[in-house]
Amino acid sequence: MSFWDQAVEIARVDLQVERRIGDVLRIIFPFAVVALLVFPLALGIDLAAITRIGPAVFWAIGVLFGMQVALRQAADDRPERRDLYALLGVDPAARFVGRSMSGSLLMLGFMFALMVATLLLYSPRLPEGWPIPAAAAILLTSIGLTELGTLAGEVTAGLRNRTALASLIVAPLAIPLVLGGSQTLESLARDTGILPWLLLLFATDLALAVAGVGLARPIEEASR
Amino acid sequence: MRITRILMVIAAISIGAGLYLTFTSPTDRLQGEFTRIVNIHAPSMWVAFLAFGVTALASIMWLIRRTNAWDRLAEASVETGVIFTATGLFTGMVWGQAVWGRAWDWADPRMASTAVMFFVYIGYLALRRAIPDPIMRARRSAILGAIAVIQVPLVYFSVNLFRSLHQTQSIRPDGATMPDSMVIALLVNFAAFTLLYVALTAARIQVAKAEEEQAADTVPAGDAVTPPLLSEVEDV
């Protein structure tokens, strides 16, 4: 099996497991929508303020709950599964790429569903021509967040306080992604050029991908 | 041990010289006495960047060589770096309160990104403390140490990338934006803080070595009890 065949197969198995468990659809997404409802309730009935903060709330909730998507239970390989991959001769880098592919797909679905919920609940004022830049920003943020979550998940695999610890690692490192994502629409509204922010997102994704592939073998050893 | 003590003495003397120049150099007309904070704030942040850079390098070297010395250096450097980042943040907030009228200003991306960097390395230290096995701890923290450094350039260049209240670099290739006497005080403090970083890191490495030796000498409770040999048991 080639490198890409291995990666695609791992992604397929991951998605199948997720379909059966349904962490993202049944638990994380509803919880994120509840969080979207909490903000206006805490803010009071100030429609102008709710409309204004809509995009910012979307990115904040998206990244915080996106971390949960990246660190979901189904993405935590048990030692037996890791040993099986190793015995089958699966390339650790292919495992990282496969993991990132399936995670990115789930994250993308989660972010788009969250965007629809935000549009419905907040009716935010958005600049003209927002769909394509927003889609690009969501795509790049989803990939970066998944890569970061995959790396943090591997580093904390098997630890008792895995979820809290991985979140502590992912949240601050995800700041370039939050900035890139939120500032893309902000720059579009101000007409100051969105390219630098998309480039920041792309560069972060690339750096994380290089780190994930380059460190795949030590990561595999580390998670034993 | 002796080298560490010598380093400590040199660092103490340099810090003394730095403080002397800090309190004898002229002040800014508008900022008054608060100008002097920059002599602690800027060197603290420089040392923090240096410390996290050294951590990344030591982490990569551990992944290549797998020797304890690199892990000890990475750990010592992060702990020192976190202390200096906290010092930099605190002095920045004191200066901000005095000059901007606010200790924390969201219009300053350097401040927010530094706080984020601080928490990245708090996470690194939390990860280390969560793993009891020394080899697994070294492996996992080396991976995180190598990745976490991507945050450092963002913090450094944040004042150039974003609209910011924070001033840009005061000492540039085309000259300084302050009088020579202030530049000299600042440079002496940069050197003094760097020496202090080296001394503290060396001291922390000594502590880590002592901890490892102590762990190796510790006999597990069960090992103190040995079963009697059959030859020693008398027939009943």
CSV table of C-alpha atoms in Angstrom, one decimal:
chain,number,residue,atom,x,y,z
A,1,MET,CA,0.0,0.0,0.0
A,2,SER,CA,1.3,3.4,-0.9
A,3,PHE,CA,1.6,6.3,1.6
A,4,TRP,CA,-1.6,7.9,0.4
A,5,ASP,CA,-3.5,4.6,0.3
A,6,GLN,CA,-2.6,4.1,4.0
A,7,ALA,CA,-3.6,7.7,4.9
A,8,VAL,CA,-6.9,7.4,3.0
A,9,GLU,CA,-7.7,4.0,4.6
A,10,ILE,CA,-7.0,5.4,8.1
A,11,ALA,CA,-9.2,8.4,7.4
A,12,ARG,CA,-11.9,6.1,6.2
A,13,VAL,CA,-11.8,3.9,9.3
A,14,ASP,CA,-11.8,7.0,11.5
A,15,LEU,CA,-14.9,8.4,9.9
A,16,GLN,CA,-16.6,5.0,10.2
A,17,VAL,CA,-15.8,4.9,13.9
A,18,GLU,CA,-17.1,8.5,14.2
A,19,ARG,CA,-20.3,7.6,12.4
A,20,ARG,CA,-21.0,4.8,14.9
A,21,ILE,CA,-20.0,6.8,18.0
A,22,GLY,CA,-21.4,10.1,16.9
A,23,ASP,CA,-19.4,12.3,19.3
A,24,VAL,CA,-19.4,15.3,17.0
A,25,LEU,CA,-23.0,15.2,15.8
A,26,ARG,CA,-24.7,14.1,19.0
A,27,ILE,CA,-22.7,15.7,21.8
A,28,ILE,CA,-20.2,18.4,20.7
A,29,PHE,CA,-22.4,20.3,18.1
A,30,PRO,CA,-25.5,20.5,20.3
A,31,PHE,CA,-23.3,21.7,23.2
A,32,ALA,CA,-21.7,24.4,20.9
A,33,VAL,CA,-25.2,25.6,20.0
A,34,VAL,CA,-26.1,25.9,23.7
A,35,ALA,CA,-22.9,28.0,24.1
A,36,LEU,CA,-24.1,30.2,21.2
A,37,LEU,CA,-27.4,30.7,23.1
A,38,VAL,CA,-25.6,31.6,26.4
A,39,PHE,CA,-23.8,34.7,25.0
A,40,PRO,CA,-27.0,36.7,24.1
A,41,LEU,CA,-28.6,35.6,27.4
A,42,ALA,CA,-25.6,36.9,29.3
A,43,LEU,CA,-25.4,40.1,27.3
A,44,GLY,CA,-29.1,40.9,27.8
A,45,ILE,CA,-31.6,41.8,25.0
A,46,ASP,CA,-29.4,44.2,23.1
A,47,LEU,CA,-30.0,43.3,19.5
A,48,ALA,CA,-27.4,45.7,18.1
A,49,ALA,CA,-24.7,44.3,20.3
A,50,ILE,CA,-25.8,40.7,19.5
A,51,THR,CA,-25.6,41.4,15.8
A,52,ARG,CA,-22.2,43.0,16.2
A,53,ILE,CA,-20.6,40.2,18.2
A,54,GLY,CA,-22.0,37.4,16.0
A,55,PRO,CA,-18.8,36.7,13.9
A,56,ALA,CA,-16.5,37.0,17.0
A,57,VAL,CA,-18.7,34.6,19.0
A,58,PHE,CA,-18.6,32.2,16.0
A,59,TRP,CA,-14.8,32.1,16.0
A,60,ALA,CA,-14.5,31.8,19.8
A,61,ILE,CA,-17.0,29.0,20.0
A,62,GLY,CA,-15.8,27.4,16.8
A,63,VAL,CA,-12.2,27.2,18.1
A,64,LEU,CA,-13.0,26.2,21.7
A,65,PHE,CA,-15.5,23.4,20.6
A,66,GLY,CA,-13.4,22.6,17.6
A,67,MET,CA,-10.7,21.5,20.1
A,68,GLN,CA,-13.2,19.1,21.5
A,69,VAL,CA,-13.8,17.8,17.9
A,70,ALA,CA,-10.1,17.3,17.5
A,71,LEU,CA,-9.7,15.6,20.9
A,72,ARG,CA,-12.9,13.6,20.7
A,73,GLN,CA,-12.8,10.2,22.3
A,74,ALA,CA,-12.9,8.4,18.9
A,75,ALA,CA,-9.6,10.1,18.0
A,76,ASP,CA,-7.8,8.6,21.0
A,77,ASP,CA,-6.1,5.4,19.8
A,78,ARG,CA,-6.0,2.6,22.3
A,79,PRO,CA,-2.5,1.0,22.8
A,80,GLU,CA,-3.8,-2.1,21.0
A,81,ARG,CA,-4.8,-0.2,17.9
A,82,ARG,CA,-1.4,1.6,17.9
A,83,ASP,CA,0.4,-1.7,18.1
A,84,LEU,CA,-1.8,-3.1,15.3
A,85,TYR,CA,-0.8,-0.2,13.1
A,86,ALA,CA,2.8,-0.7,13.9
A,87,LEU,CA,2.6,-4.5,13.2
A,88,LEU,CA,0.9,-3.8,9.9
A,89,GLY,CA,3.8,-1.5,9.0
A,90,VAL,CA,1.7,1.6,8.7
A,91,ASP,CA,3.9,4.6,8.2
A,92,PRO,CA,3.5,6.9,11.3
A,93,ALA,CA,3.4,9.9,8.9
A,94,ALA,CA,0.6,8.3,7.0
A,95,ARG,CA,-1.2,7.8,10.3
A,96,PHE,CA,-0.8,11.5,11.1
A,97,VAL,CA,-2.0,12.6,7.6
A,98,GLY,CA,-5.0,10.1,7.7
A,99,ARG,CA,-5.9,11.4,11.1
A,100,SER,CA,-5.7,15.0,10.0
A,101,MET,CA,-7.8,14.2,6.8
A,102,SER,CA,-10.7,12.6,8.7
A,103,GLY,CA,-10.5,15.2,11.5
A,104,SER,CA,-10.4,18.1,9.0
A,105,LEU,CA,-13.5,16.7,7.3
A,106,LEU,CA,-15.4,16.4,10.6
A,107,MET,CA,-14.1,19.9,11.7
A,108,LEU,CA,-15.2,21.4,8.4
A,109,GLY,CA,-18.7,20.0,8.8
A,110,PHE,CA,-18.8,21.1,12.4
A,111,MET,CA,-17.7,24.7,11.6
A,112,PHE,CA,-20.1,25.1,8.7
A,113,ALA,CA,-23.0,23.8,10.8
A,114,LEU,CA,-22.0,26.2,13.5
A,115,MET,CA,-21.8,29.0,11.0
A,116,VAL,CA,-25.4,28.3,9.9
A,117,ALA,CA,-26.5,28.3,13.6
A,118,THR,CA,-24.7,31.6,14.1
A,119,LEU,CA,-26.4,33.2,11.1
A,120,LEU,CA,-29.8,32.0,12.3
A,121,LEU,CA,-29.3,33.1,16.0
A,122,TYR,CA,-27.3,36.3,15.6
A,123,SER,CA,-28.2,37.7,12.2
A,124,PRO,CA,-24.7,39.2,12.0
A,125,ARG,CA,-23.9,42.2,9.7
A,126,LEU,CA,-21.5,40.7,7.1
A,127,PRO,CA,-19.6,42.6,4.5
A,128,GLU,CA,-20.5,42.1,0.8
A,129,GLY,CA,-18.9,39.1,-0.9
A,130,TRP,CA,-18.3,37.3,2.5
A,131,PRO,CA,-19.1,33.7,1.6
A,132,ILE,CA,-15.9,32.8,-0.3
A,133,PRO,CA,-13.4,34.5,2.1
A,134,ALA,CA,-15.3,33.0,5.0
A,135,ALA,CA,-15.2,29.5,3.4
A,136,ALA,CA,-11.5,29.8,2.8
A,137,ALA,CA,-10.9,31.0,6.4
A,138,ILE,CA,-13.0,28.2,7.8
A,139,LEU,CA,-11.3,25.6,5.7
A,140,LEU,CA,-7.8,26.7,6.7
A,141,THR,CA,-8.7,27.1,10.3
A,142,SER,CA,-10.3,23.6,10.4
A,143,ILE,CA,-7.2,22.0,8.9
A,144,GLY,CA,-4.9,23.8,11.4
A,145,LEU,CA,-7.0,23.1,14.4
A,146,THR,CA,-7.2,19.4,13.5
A,147,GLU,CA,-3.5,19.2,13.0
A,148,LEU,CA,-2.9,20.9,16.3
A,149,GLY,CA,-5.5,18.6,18.0
A,150,THR,CA,-4.0,15.5,16.5
A,151,LEU,CA,-0.5,16.5,17.7
A,152,ALA,CA,-1.7,17.4,21.2
A,153,GLY,CA,-3.8,14.2,21.4
A,154,GLU,CA,-0.7,12.1,20.6
A,155,VAL,CA,1.4,13.9,23.1
A,156,THR,CA,-1.1,13.4,25.9
A,157,ALA,CA,-2.3,9.9,24.8
A,158,GLY,CA,-3.1,7.6,27.7
A,159,LEU,CA,-2.6,10.3,30.4
A,160,ARG,CA,-5.2,10.4,33.1
A,161,ASN,CA,-6.0,14.1,32.6
A,162,ARG,CA,-5.7,13.9,28.8
A,163,THR,CA,-8.7,16.1,27.8
A,164,ALA,CA,-7.8,19.0,30.1
A,165,LEU,CA,-4.1,18.9,29.4
A,166,ALA,CA,-4.6,18.7,25.6
A,167,SER,CA,-7.0,21.6,25.7
A,168,LEU,CA,-4.4,23.6,27.7
A,169,ILE,CA,-1.9,22.9,25.0
A,170,VAL,CA,-4.1,23.5,22.0
A,171,ALA,CA,-6.0,26.6,23.1
A,172,PRO,CA,-3.0,29.0,23.3
A,173,LEU,CA,-1.3,27.5,20.2
A,174,ALA,CA,-4.6,28.0,18.3
A,175,ILE,CA,-4.3,31.8,18.6
A,176,PRO,CA,-2.8,32.3,15.1
A,177,LEU,CA,-5.8,30.4,13.8
A,178,VAL,CA,-8.4,32.4,15.7
A,179,LEU,CA,-6.6,35.7,14.6
A,180,GLY,CA,-6.4,34.6,11.0
A,181,GLY,CA,-10.0,33.4,10.9
A,182,SER,CA,-11.6,36.4,12.6
A,183,GLN,CA,-9.5,39.0,11.0
A,184,THR,CA,-10.3,37.8,7.5
A,185,LEU,CA,-13.9,39.0,7.7
A,186,GLU,CA,-12.9,42.0,9.7
A,187,SER,CA,-10.4,43.0,7.0
A,188,LEU,CA,-13.0,42.4,4.3
A,189,ALA,CA,-15.4,44.8,6.1
A,190,ARG,CA,-12.7,47.4,6.4
A,191,ASP,CA,-11.4,46.8,2.9
A,192,THR,CA,-7.8,46.4,4.1
A,193,GLY,CA,-6.9,43.2,2.3
A,194,ILE,CA,-7.6,39.6,3.5
A,195,LEU,CA,-4.5,38.0,1.9
A,196,PRO,CA,-2.2,38.5,4.9
A,197,TRP,CA,-4.6,36.7,7.2
A,198,LEU,CA,-5.2,33.8,4.8
A,199,LEU,CA,-1.4,33.6,4.4
A,200,LEU,CA,-1.1,33.5,8.2
A,201,LEU,CA,-3.6,30.6,8.3
A,202,PHE,CA,-1.8,28.8,5.5
A,203,ALA,CA,1.6,29.2,7.0
A,204,THR,CA,0.3,27.9,10.4
A,205,ASP,CA,-1.3,24.9,8.7
A,206,LEU,CA,1.9,24.2,6.7
A,207,ALA,CA,4.2,24.6,9.8
A,208,LEU,CA,1.9,22.1,11.7
A,209,ALA,CA,1.8,19.7,8.8
A,210,VAL,CA,5.6,19.8,8.5
A,211,ALA,CA,5.9,19.3,12.3
A,212,GLY,CA,3.4,16.4,12.3
A,213,VAL,CA,5.0,14.5,9.4
A,214,GLY,CA,8.6,15.3,10.5
A,215,LEU,CA,8.0,14.3,14.1
A,216,ALA,CA,5.7,11.3,13.2
A,217,ARG,CA,8.2,8.6,14.3
A,218,PRO,CA,9.1,10.2,17.7
A,219,ILE,CA,5.3,10.9,18.2
A,220,GLU,CA,4.6,7.2,17.6
A,221,GLU,CA,7.3,6.2,20.1
A,222,ALA,CA,6.1,8.8,22.6
A,223,SER,CA,2.5,7.5,22.6
A,224,ARG,CA,3.6,4.1,23.8
B,1,MET,CA,28.5,23.0,40.9
B,2,ARG,CA,31.5,25.4,41.1
B,3,ILE,CA,30.9,26.8,37.6
B,4,THR,CA,27.2,27.4,38.6
B,5,ARG,CA,28.4,29.4,41.6
B,6,ILE,CA,30.8,31.4,39.6
B,7,LEU,CA,28.1,32.1,37.0
B,8,MET,CA,25.8,33.2,39.8
B,9,VAL,CA,28.4,35.7,41.1
B,10,ILE,CA,29.0,37.1,37.7
B,11,ALA,CA,25.3,37.4,37.0
B,12,ALA,CA,24.8,39.2,40.4
B,13,ILE,CA,27.6,41.7,39.6
B,14,SER,CA,26.2,42.4,36.1
B,15,ILE,CA,22.6,42.8,37.5
B,16,GLY,CA,24.1,45.3,40.1
B,17,ALA,CA,25.8,47.2,37.3
B,18,GLY,CA,22.6,47.1,35.2
B,19,LEU,CA,20.5,48.5,38.1
B,20,TYR,CA,23.1,51.2,38.8
B,21,LEU,CA,22.9,52.4,35.2
B,22,THR,CA,19.1,52.0,35.2
B,23,PHE,CA,18.8,54.5,38.1
B,24,THR,CA,21.4,56.9,36.9
B,25,SER,CA,20.4,57.1,33.2
B,26,PRO,CA,18.2,60.1,32.1
B,27,THR,CA,14.5,59.7,32.0
B,28,ASP,CA,12.0,60.5,29.2
B,29,ARG,CA,10.4,63.9,29.4
B,30,LEU,CA,6.8,62.5,29.2
B,31,GLN,CA,7.1,59.1,31.0
B,32,GLY,CA,9.3,60.4,33.8
B,33,GLU,CA,10.6,57.8,36.3
B,34,PHE,CA,8.6,55.1,34.6
B,35,THR,CA,11.1,55.1,31.7
B,36,ARG,CA,13.4,53.0,33.9
B,37,ILE,CA,11.0,50.1,33.8
B,38,VAL,CA,12.1,49.4,30.2
B,39,ASN,CA,15.5,48.3,31.5
B,40,ILE,CA,13.9,45.4,33.2
B,41,HIS,CA,10.9,44.8,30.8
B,42,ALA,CA,12.8,44.6,27.5
B,43,PRO,CA,15.7,42.4,28.8
B,44,SER,CA,13.2,40.1,30.5
B,45,MET,CA,11.3,39.6,27.2
B,46,TRP,CA,14.6,39.1,25.3
B,47,VAL,CA,15.6,36.4,27.8
B,48,ALA,CA,12.2,34.7,27.5
B,49,PHE,CA,12.5,34.5,23.7
B,50,LEU,CA,16.1,33.2,24.1
B,51,ALA,CA,14.9,30.6,26.7
B,52,PHE,CA,12.1,29.3,24.5
B,53,GLY,CA,14.5,29.2,21.4
B,54,VAL,CA,17.0,27.2,23.5
B,55,THR,CA,14.1,24.9,24.6
B,56,ALA,CA,13.2,24.2,21.0
B,57,LEU,CA,16.8,23.5,20.1
B,58,ALA,CA,17.3,21.2,23.1
B,59,SER,CA,14.1,19.4,22.3
B,60,ILE,CA,15.1,18.8,18.7
B,61,MET,CA,18.6,17.7,19.9
B,62,TRP,CA,16.9,15.2,22.3
B,63,LEU,CA,14.9,13.8,19.5
B,64,ILE,CA,18.1,13.2,17.5
B,65,ARG,CA,20.5,12.2,20.3
B,66,ARG,CA,18.2,10.9,23.1
B,67,THR,CA,20.5,11.9,25.9
B,68,ASN,CA,19.2,13.2,29.2
B,69,ALA,CA,21.4,16.3,29.1
B,70,TRP,CA,19.2,17.8,26.3
B,71,ASP,CA,16.0,17.1,28.2
B,72,ARG,CA,17.4,18.7,31.4
B,73,LEU,CA,18.4,21.8,29.3
B,74,ALA,CA,14.9,22.0,27.8
B,75,GLU,CA,13.2,21.8,31.1
B,76,ALA,CA,15.5,24.2,32.8
B,77,SER,CA,15.2,26.7,30.0
B,78,VAL,CA,11.4,26.6,30.0
B,79,GLU,CA,11.2,27.2,33.7
B,80,THR,CA,13.6,30.1,33.5
B,81,GLY,CA,11.8,31.4,30.4
B,82,VAL,CA,8.4,31.3,32.1
B,83,ILE,CA,9.8,33.3,35.1
B,84,PHE,CA,11.2,35.9,32.7
B,85,THR,CA,7.9,36.0,30.7
B,86,ALA,CA,6.0,36.6,33.9
B,87,THR,CA,8.4,39.4,34.8
B,88,GLY,CA,8.1,40.9,31.4
B,89,LEU,CA,4.3,40.8,31.5
B,90,PHE,CA,4.2,42.3,35.1
B,91,THR,CA,6.6,45.1,34.3
B,92,GLY,CA,4.7,45.8,31.1
B,93,MET,CA,1.4,46.1,33.0
B,94,VAL,CA,3.0,48.4,35.6
B,95,TRP,CA,4.3,50.6,32.8
B,96,GLY,CA,0.9,50.5,31.0
B,97,GLN,CA,-1.0,51.5,34.1
B,98,ALA,CA,1.4,54.5,34.5
B,99,VAL,CA,1.6,55.6,30.9
B,100,TRP,CA,-1.5,54.4,29.1
B,101,GLY,CA,-3.7,54.6,32.2
B,102,ARG,CA,-4.6,50.9,31.8
B,103,ALA,CA,-2.6,47.8,33.0
B,104,TRP,CA,-4.1,45.6,30.3
B,105,ASP,CA,-4.8,47.1,26.9
B,106,TRP,CA,-6.4,45.0,24.2
B,107,ALA,CA,-5.1,47.5,21.6
B,108,ASP,CA,-1.6,46.1,22.3
B,109,PRO,CA,-1.3,42.7,20.5
B,110,ARG,CA,2.2,42.2,21.9
B,111,MET,CA,0.7,42.0,25.4
B,112,ALA,CA,-2.0,39.6,24.5
B,113,SER,CA,0.3,37.4,22.4
B,114,THR,CA,2.9,37.3,25.2
B,115,ALA,CA,0.2,36.2,27.6
B,116,VAL,CA,-0.7,33.4,25.1
B,117,MET,CA,3.0,32.4,24.8
B,118,PHE,CA,3.2,32.3,28.6
B,119,PHE,CA,0.3,29.8,28.7
B,120,VAL,CA,1.8,27.7,26.0
B,121,TYR,CA,4.8,27.0,28.2
B,122,ILE,CA,2.6,26.6,31.3
B,123,GLY,CA,1.0,23.8,29.3
B,124,TYR,CA,4.5,22.4,28.6
B,125,LEU,CA,5.3,22.4,32.3
B,126,ALA,CA,1.9,20.8,33.1
B,127,LEU,CA,2.6,18.1,30.5
B,128,ARG,CA,5.9,17.3,32.1
B,129,ARG,CA,4.3,17.1,35.6
B,130,ALA,CA,1.6,14.7,34.3
B,131,ILE,CA,4.1,12.0,33.1
B,132,PRO,CA,5.9,10.1,35.8
B,133,ASP,CA,8.0,8.0,33.5
B,134,PRO,CA,11.2,10.0,32.7
B,135,ILE,CA,11.7,8.6,29.1
B,136,MET,CA,8.1,9.1,28.1
B,137,ARG,CA,8.2,12.6,29.7
B,138,ALA,CA,11.3,13.5,27.7
B,139,ARG,CA,9.9,12.2,24.4
B,140,ARG,CA,6.5,13.9,24.7
B,141,SER,CA,7.9,17.2,26.0
B,142,ALA,CA,10.5,17.3,23.3
B,143,ILE,CA,7.8,17.1,20.7
B,144,LEU,CA,5.8,19.9,22.3
B,145,GLY,CA,9.0,22.0,22.9
B,146,ALA,CA,9.8,21.7,19.2
B,147,ILE,CA,6.3,22.7,18.1
B,148,ALA,CA,5.5,25.4,20.7
B,149,VAL,CA,8.3,27.7,19.4
B,150,ILE,CA,6.1,28.6,16.4
B,151,GLN,CA,4.4,31.1,18.8
B,152,VAL,CA,7.6,33.1,19.4
B,153,PRO,CA,8.0,34.9,16.0
B,154,LEU,CA,4.3,35.8,16.2
B,155,VAL,CA,4.8,37.5,19.5
B,156,TYR,CA,8.0,39.3,18.4
B,157,PHE,CA,6.6,40.6,15.1
B,158,SER,CA,3.1,41.3,16.5
B,159,VAL,CA,4.0,45.0,16.9
B,160,ASN,CA,4.8,45.2,13.2
B,161,LEU,CA,1.9,43.0,12.0
B,162,PHE,CA,-1.0,44.6,13.8
B,163,ARG,CA,-2.1,48.2,14.6
B,164,SER,CA,-0.7,48.5,18.1
B,165,LEU,CA,-0.1,50.9,21.0
B,166,HIS,CA,3.1,49.1,21.7
B,167,GLN,CA,6.2,50.8,20.5
B,168,THR,CA,8.3,49.0,17.8
B,169,GLN,CA,11.9,48.1,18.3
B,170,SER,CA,13.9,51.0,19.9
B,171,ILE,CA,17.4,49.7,18.8
B,172,ARG,CA,17.4,49.1,15.0
B,173,PRO,CA,20.1,48.6,12.4
B,174,ASP,CA,19.7,52.2,11.3
B,175,GLY,CA,20.3,53.6,14.8
B,176,ALA,CA,18.5,53.9,18.1
B,177,THR,CA,15.5,56.0,18.9
B,178,MET,CA,16.8,57.1,22.4
B,179,PRO,CA,19.9,58.9,23.7
B,180,ASP,CA,23.2,57.0,24.0
B,181,SER,CA,23.2,56.9,27.8
B,182,MET,CA,19.8,55.2,27.8
B,183,VAL,CA,21.0,52.8,25.1
B,184,ILE,CA,24.1,51.8,27.1
B,185,ALA,CA,22.0,51.2,30.2
B,186,LEU,CA,19.6,49.0,28.2
B,187,LEU,CA,22.4,47.0,26.6
B,188,VAL,CA,24.1,46.4,29.9
B,189,ASN,CA,20.9,45.1,31.3
B,190,PHE,CA,20.4,42.9,28.2
B,191,ALA,CA,23.8,41.4,28.9
B,192,ALA,CA,23.1,41.1,32.7
B,193,PHE,CA,19.8,39.4,32.2
B,194,THR,CA,21.3,37.0,29.7
B,195,LEU,CA,24.0,36.1,32.2
B,196,LEU,CA,21.3,35.6,34.9
B,197,TYR,CA,19.4,33.3,32.5
B,198,VAL,CA,22.6,31.2,32.0
B,199,ALA,CA,23.2,31.0,35.7
B,200,LEU,CA,19.6,30.1,36.6
B,201,THR,CA,19.5,27.5,33.9
B,202,ALA,CA,22.7,26.0,35.0
B,203,ALA,CA,21.5,25.9,38.6
B,204,ARG,CA,18.2,24.3,37.5
B,205,ILE,CA,20.1,21.7,35.5
B,206,GLN,CA,22.1,20.8,38.7
B,207,VAL,CA,18.8,20.4,40.6
B,208,ALA,CA,17.5,18.1,37.8
B,209,LYS,CA,20.7,16.0,38.0
B,210,ALA,CA,20.4,15.7,41.8
B,211,GLU,CA,16.7,14.7,41.4
B,212,GLU,CA,17.7,12.0,38.9
B,213,GLU,CA,20.4,10.7,41.2
B,214,GLN,CA,18.0,10.6,44.1
B,215,ALA,CA,15.4,8.8,42.1
B,216,ALA,CA,18.0,6.2,41.0
B,217,ASP,CA,19.1,5.7,44.7
B,218,THR,CA,15.5,5.3,46.0
B,219,VAL,CA,14.7,1.7,46.7
B,220,PRO,CA,11.1,0.8,46.2
B,221,ALA,CA,9.3,-0.3,49.4
B,222,GLY,CA,8.9,-3.9,48.3
B,223,ASP,CA,12.5,-4.3,47.5
B,224,ALA,CA,13.5,-4.1,51.2
B,225,VAL,CA,11.7,-7.4,51.9
B,226,THR,CA,13.3,-10.5,50.3
B,227,PRO,CA,11.8,-14.0,50.5
B,228,PRO,CA,13.8,-16.6,52.5
B,229,LEU,CA,15.9,-19.0,50.5
B,230,LEU,CA,14.8,-22.6,50.5
B,231,SER,CA,18.2,-23.6,51.8
B,232,GLU,CA,17.8,-21.3,54.8
B,233,VAL,CA,14.4,-22.8,55.8
B,234,GLU,CA,14.7,-25.5,58.3
B,235,ASP,CA,12.6,-28.6,57.8
B,236,VAL,CA,9.7,-28.7,60.1
